[in-house]
Amino acid sequence: MSASLSHSSSAEPNLTPILDMVFQLITFFMLVINFKAASMDLDLKLPVIGSARPVDTQGQEDLLILNINSQGQLRVYGQLIPDISTYIANEATASLMVARQTNPNLKAGDELPSTVVIRADKSTAFAMLNRVISKCQEHGYRKFALKAMNKTEET
Amino acid sequence: MRRRKKRRSQGEVELNLAAMLDMAFQLLTFFILTFKPAPVEGQVLLRMPPPQPITNVNAGQKAGSDASNTNPVQGLNTLVITAIANPDGGLRQMAVGDATMGSVPALERKLSTVLGDPGSGFDQVIVQVDSRLRYDELMQIIDVCTRQKLPNGEVLSKLSFVELPAG
């Protein structure tokens, strides 16, 4: 009597296509990951104005990004900055050193080529905002970019 | 005596892809979970020098030196806008020079007239802002200002702020 023997070789699916697809997805997510978002406090509610233009730094400008919440507190990379004056002074010194690489004649107090990017909550009182702007101006910053949402981007 | 060449085994070498797939799925899960698209933000670029005297600052100009100048505004290069806030931070009142403006559209019309006038010579604006004014209300004024064109065709970009005490 002969019993029918089941086929002993296991069925192995071809994993190569699925691996290809997964690697493509990983590549996509790695490319679109935005490290700049770390410098932005995404909890802030920016004001909405029509003339706000998308950011165009042309890849050559030194940016100082300052997040100011509704209480007027300064946050940089998620860290609360208790001493605004010292922080801006240190940043100005660093900006000056960077600027001296292209213009060695630049002195302390001269106009800095860096741009101060201000991301302030829409309910921030002007007194709080002006405190930061004045400190930046004292240390030679003249170029400012005030962040806002464009009306067309509002959802 | 001739030696015979050894034949290599013809058996296929199969990689175990399951481990690699596990790792790839873990990476994929990490990227999916941490993916948070940043909002598309705009910005208003301004050149903000510290506030300067608002009287005539044209270098070398002397009083009465230009007899043909019958326009007292000529020679001034700074326009002053004042913004007063409510106690809650809302915009209560605006003024361009001494002229009171009731709304943002009225301010825009006035600025368009004043800054676009070739005889006026204004090239920068100082905004006197109530310390209580909210940032979004201030941005409405900045929005109007940065949309204005000067007689030379350039967009107004020189703005300065002066803080007015509350009340």
PDB file of N, CA and C in Angstrom, chain B residues 57-106:
ATOM      1  N   VAL B  57      16.331 115.183   6.977  1.00  0.00           N
ATOM      2  CA  VAL B  57      17.673 114.666   7.255  1.00  0.00           C
ATOM      3  C   VAL B  57      18.521 114.638   5.988  1.00  0.00           C
ATOM      4  N   ASN B  58      18.056 115.301   4.955  1.00  0.00           N
ATOM      5  CA  ASN B  58      18.854 115.309   3.736  1.00  0.00           C
ATOM      6  C   ASN B  58      20.177 116.028   3.988  1.00  0.00           C
ATOM      7  N   ALA B  59      21.262 115.344   3.770  1.00  0.00           N
ATOM      8  CA  ALA B  59      22.575 115.905   4.086  1.00  0.00           C
ATOM      9  C   ALA B  59      22.855 117.147   3.255  1.00  0.00           C
ATOM     10  N   GLY B  60      23.368 118.140   3.909  1.00  0.00           N
ATOM     11  CA  GLY B  60      23.808 119.336   3.199  1.00  0.00           C
ATOM     12  C   GLY B  60      22.709 120.329   2.879  1.00  0.00           C
ATOM     13  N   GLN B  61      21.486 119.992   3.180  1.00  0.00           N
ATOM     14  CA  GLN B  61      20.412 120.928   2.853  1.00  0.00           C
ATOM     15  C   GLN B  61      20.336 122.023   3.917  1.00  0.00           C
ATOM     16  N   LYS B  62      20.200 123.246   3.453  1.00  0.00           N
ATOM     17  CA  LYS B  62      20.104 124.349   4.409  1.00  0.00           C
ATOM     18  C   LYS B  62      18.737 125.001   4.274  1.00  0.00           C
ATOM     19  N   ALA B  63      18.278 125.530   5.404  1.00  0.00           N
ATOM     20  CA  ALA B  63      16.967 126.162   5.403  1.00  0.00           C
ATOM     21  C   ALA B  63      16.964 127.338   4.436  1.00  0.00           C
ATOM     22  N   GLY B  64      15.950 127.400   3.593  1.00  0.00           N
ATOM     23  CA  GLY B  64      15.804 128.516   2.667  1.00  0.00           C
ATOM     24  C   GLY B  64      16.740 128.470   1.487  1.00  0.00           C
ATOM     25  N   SER B  65      17.495 127.427   1.367  1.00  0.00           N
ATOM     26  CA  SER B  65      18.465 127.374   0.277  1.00  0.00           C
ATOM     27  C   SER B  65      17.803 127.110  -1.063  1.00  0.00           C
ATOM     28  N   ASP B  66      16.618 126.512  -1.016  1.00  0.00           N
ATOM     29  CA  ASP B  66      15.922 126.213  -2.255  1.00  0.00           C
ATOM     30  C   ASP B  66      14.709 127.129  -2.352  1.00  0.00           C
ATOM     31  N   ALA B  67      14.879 128.241  -3.035  1.00  0.00           N
ATOM     32  CA  ALA B  67      13.805 129.229  -3.101  1.00  0.00           C
ATOM     33  C   ALA B  67      12.616 128.730  -3.910  1.00  0.00           C
ATOM     34  N   SER B  68      12.871 127.770  -4.757  1.00  0.00           N
ATOM     35  CA  SER B  68      11.784 127.276  -5.600  1.00  0.00           C
ATOM     36  C   SER B  68      10.895 126.271  -4.868  1.00  0.00           C
ATOM     37  N   ASN B  69      11.319 125.888  -3.701  1.00  0.00           N
ATOM     38  CA  ASN B  69      10.543 124.897  -2.957  1.00  0.00           C
ATOM     39  C   ASN B  69       9.390 125.566  -2.229  1.00  0.00           C
ATOM     40  N   THR B  70       8.208 125.397  -2.766  1.00  0.00           N
ATOM     41  CA  THR B  70       7.024 125.970  -2.108  1.00  0.00           C
ATOM     42  C   THR B  70       6.244 124.900  -1.362  1.00  0.00           C
ATOM     43  N   ASN B  71       6.750 123.690  -1.436  1.00  0.00           N
ATOM     44  CA  ASN B  71       6.057 122.596  -0.762  1.00  0.00           C
ATOM     45  C   ASN B  71       6.790 122.270   0.545  1.00  0.00           C
ATOM     46  N   PRO B  72       6.165 122.575   1.671  1.00  0.00           N
ATOM     47  CA  PRO B  72       6.867 122.340   2.939  1.00  0.00           C
ATOM     48  C   PRO B  72       7.164 120.868   3.197  1.00  0.00           C
ATOM     49  N   VAL B  73       6.443 119.992   2.517  1.00  0.00           N
ATOM     50  CA  VAL B  73       6.679 118.556   2.733  1.00  0.00           C
ATOM     51  C   VAL B  73       7.967 118.113   2.038  1.00  0.00           C
ATOM     52  N   GLN B  74       8.325 118.847   0.987  1.00  0.00           N
ATOM     53  CA  GLN B  74       9.510 118.447   0.247  1.00  0.00           C
ATOM     54  C   GLN B  74      10.735 118.514   1.158  1.00  0.00           C
ATOM     55  N   GLY B  75      11.529 117.547   1.134  1.00  0.00           N
ATOM     56  CA  GLY B  75      12.686 117.501   2.022  1.00  0.00           C
ATOM     57  C   GLY B  75      12.485 116.530   3.157  1.00  0.00           C
ATOM     58  N   LEU B  76      11.241 116.346   3.546  1.00  0.00           N
ATOM     59  CA  LEU B  76      10.978 115.309   4.547  1.00  0.00           C
ATOM     60  C   LEU B  76      11.015 113.964   3.842  1.00  0.00           C
ATOM     61  N   ASN B  77      11.572 112.962   4.476  1.00  0.00           N
ATOM     62  CA  ASN B  77      11.595 111.668   3.812  1.00  0.00           C
ATOM     63  C   ASN B  77      10.984 110.559   4.658  1.00  0.00           C
ATOM     64  N   THR B  78      10.413 110.936   5.775  1.00  0.00           N
ATOM     65  CA  THR B  78       9.827 109.919   6.651  1.00  0.00           C
ATOM     66  C   THR B  78       8.355 110.207   6.882  1.00  0.00           C
ATOM     67  N   LEU B  79       7.556 109.203   6.633  1.00  0.00           N
ATOM     68  CA  LEU B  79       6.122 109.320   6.887  1.00  0.00           C
ATOM     69  C   LEU B  79       5.823 108.622   8.204  1.00  0.00           C
ATOM     70  N   VAL B  80       5.002 109.268   9.016  1.00  0.00           N
ATOM     71  CA  VAL B  80       4.701 108.697  10.340  1.00  0.00           C
ATOM     72  C   VAL B  80       3.266 108.171  10.362  1.00  0.00           C
ATOM     73  N   ILE B  81       3.147 106.936  10.746  1.00  0.00           N
ATOM     74  CA  ILE B  81       1.825 106.316  10.931  1.00  0.00           C
ATOM     75  C   ILE B  81       1.688 105.986  12.418  1.00  0.00           C
ATOM     76  N   THR B  82       0.543 106.283  12.957  1.00  0.00           N
ATOM     77  CA  THR B  82       0.306 105.996  14.377  1.00  0.00           C
ATOM     78  C   THR B  82      -0.812 104.966  14.502  1.00  0.00           C
ATOM     79  N   ALA B  83      -0.598 103.992  15.344  1.00  0.00           N
ATOM     80  CA  ALA B  83      -1.614 102.953  15.560  1.00  0.00           C
ATOM     81  C   ALA B  83      -1.911 102.859  17.054  1.00  0.00           C
ATOM     82  N   ILE B  84      -3.151 103.094  17.398  1.00  0.00           N
ATOM     83  CA  ILE B  84      -3.580 103.045  18.805  1.00  0.00           C
ATOM     84  C   ILE B  84      -4.432 101.793  19.003  1.00  0.00           C
ATOM     85  N   ALA B  85      -4.227 101.159  20.147  1.00  0.00           N
ATOM     86  CA  ALA B  85      -4.910  99.881  20.401  1.00  0.00           C
ATOM     87  C   ALA B  85      -5.998 100.016  21.456  1.00  0.00           C
ATOM     88  N   ASN B  86      -6.942  99.100  21.392  1.00  0.00           N
ATOM     89  CA  ASN B  86      -7.918  98.926  22.475  1.00  0.00           C
ATOM     90  C   ASN B  86      -7.225  98.228  23.642  1.00  0.00           C
ATOM     91  N   PRO B  87      -7.874  98.217  24.794  1.00  0.00           N
ATOM     92  CA  PRO B  87      -7.272  97.467  25.915  1.00  0.00           C
ATOM     93  C   PRO B  87      -7.054  95.991  25.608  1.00  0.00           C
ATOM     94  N   ASP B  88      -7.887  95.423  24.703  1.00  0.00           N
ATOM     95  CA  ASP B  88      -7.715  93.995  24.372  1.00  0.00           C
ATOM     96  C   ASP B  88      -6.682  93.768  23.274  1.00  0.00           C
ATOM     97  N   GLY B  89      -6.055  94.815  22.800  1.00  0.00           N
ATOM     98  CA  GLY B  89      -5.001  94.659  21.793  1.00  0.00           C
ATOM     99  C   GLY B  89      -5.471  94.856  20.370  1.00  0.00           C
ATOM    100  N   GLY B  90      -6.764  95.048  20.187  1.00  0.00           N
ATOM    101  CA  GLY B  90      -7.286  95.299  18.833  1.00  0.00           C
ATOM    102  C   GLY B  90      -6.955  96.699  18.358  1.00  0.00           C
ATOM    103  N   LEU B  91      -7.073  96.888  17.069  1.00  0.00           N
ATOM    104  CA  LEU B  91      -6.739  98.198  16.493  1.00  0.00           C
ATOM    105  C   LEU B  91      -7.908  99.151  16.694  1.00  0.00           C
ATOM    106  N   ARG B  92      -7.660 100.272  17.387  1.00  0.00           N
ATOM    107  CA  ARG B  92      -8.734 101.218  17.642  1.00  0.00           C
ATOM    108  C   ARG B  92      -8.708 102.369  16.651  1.00  0.00           C
ATOM    109  N   GLN B  93      -7.527 102.854  16.384  1.00  0.00           N
ATOM    110  CA  GLN B  93      -7.441 104.057  15.556  1.00  0.00           C
ATOM    111  C   GLN B  93      -6.077 104.124  14.889  1.00  0.00           C
ATOM    112  N   MET B  94      -6.075 104.676  13.698  1.00  0.00           N
ATOM    113  CA  MET B  94      -4.802 104.891  12.995  1.00  0.00           C
ATOM    114  C   MET B  94      -4.752 106.327  12.516  1.00  0.00           C
ATOM    115  N   ALA B  95      -3.558 106.779  12.277  1.00  0.00           N
ATOM    116  CA  ALA B  95      -3.397 108.133  11.747  1.00  0.00           C
ATOM    117  C   ALA B  95      -2.165 108.171  10.856  1.00  0.00           C
ATOM    118  N   VAL B  96      -2.305 108.904   9.778  1.00  0.00           N
ATOM    119  CA  VAL B  96      -1.154 109.173   8.916  1.00  0.00           C
ATOM    120  C   VAL B  96      -0.841 110.644   9.096  1.00  0.00           C
ATOM    121  N   GLY B  97       0.258 110.924   9.750  1.00  0.00           N
ATOM    122  CA  GLY B  97       0.523 112.311  10.136  1.00  0.00           C
ATOM    123  C   GLY B  97      -0.556 112.731  11.119  1.00  0.00           C
ATOM    124  N   ASP B  98      -1.296 113.773  10.759  1.00  0.00           N
ATOM    125  CA  ASP B  98      -2.386 114.220  11.631  1.00  0.00           C
ATOM    126  C   ASP B  98      -3.740 113.698  11.185  1.00  0.00           C
ATOM    127  N   ALA B  99      -3.785 113.088  10.020  1.00  0.00           N
ATOM    128  CA  ALA B  99      -5.066 112.642   9.473  1.00  0.00           C
ATOM    129  C   ALA B  99      -5.459 111.288  10.060  1.00  0.00           C
ATOM    130  N   THR B 100      -6.625 111.259  10.668  1.00  0.00           N
ATOM    131  CA  THR B 100      -7.089 110.025  11.298  1.00  0.00           C
ATOM    132  C   THR B 100      -7.691 109.083  10.251  1.00  0.00           C
ATOM    133  N   MET B 101      -7.368 107.815  10.388  1.00  0.00           N
ATOM    134  CA  MET B 101      -7.883 106.794   9.462  1.00  0.00           C
ATOM    135  C   MET B 101      -8.760 105.828  10.254  1.00  0.00           C
ATOM    136  N   GLY B 102      -9.941 105.566   9.708  1.00  0.00           N
ATOM    137  CA  GLY B 102     -10.873 104.719  10.439  1.00  0.00           C
ATOM    138  C   GLY B 102     -10.705 103.236  10.166  1.00  0.00           C
ATOM    139  N   SER B 103     -10.095 102.907   9.056  1.00  0.00           N
ATOM    140  CA  SER B 103     -10.002 101.484   8.706  1.00  0.00           C
ATOM    141  C   SER B 103      -8.724 101.231   7.911  1.00  0.00           C
ATOM    142  N   VAL B 104      -8.416  99.957   7.756  1.00  0.00           N
ATOM    143  CA  VAL B 104      -7.210  99.592   7.006  1.00  0.00           C
ATOM    144  C   VAL B 104      -7.340  99.978   5.522  1.00  0.00           C
ATOM    145  N   PRO B 105      -8.504  99.754   4.878  1.00  0.00           N
ATOM    146  CA  PRO B 105      -8.627 100.211   3.479  1.00  0.00           C
ATOM    147  C   PRO B 105      -8.427 101.722   3.325  1.00  0.00           C
ATOM    148  N   ALA B 106      -8.925 102.480   4.313  1.00  0.00           N
ATOM    149  CA  ALA B 106      -8.734 103.936   4.249  1.00  0.00           C
ATOM    150  C   ALA B 106      -7.253 104.275   4.363  1.00  0.00           C
TER     151      ALA B 106
END
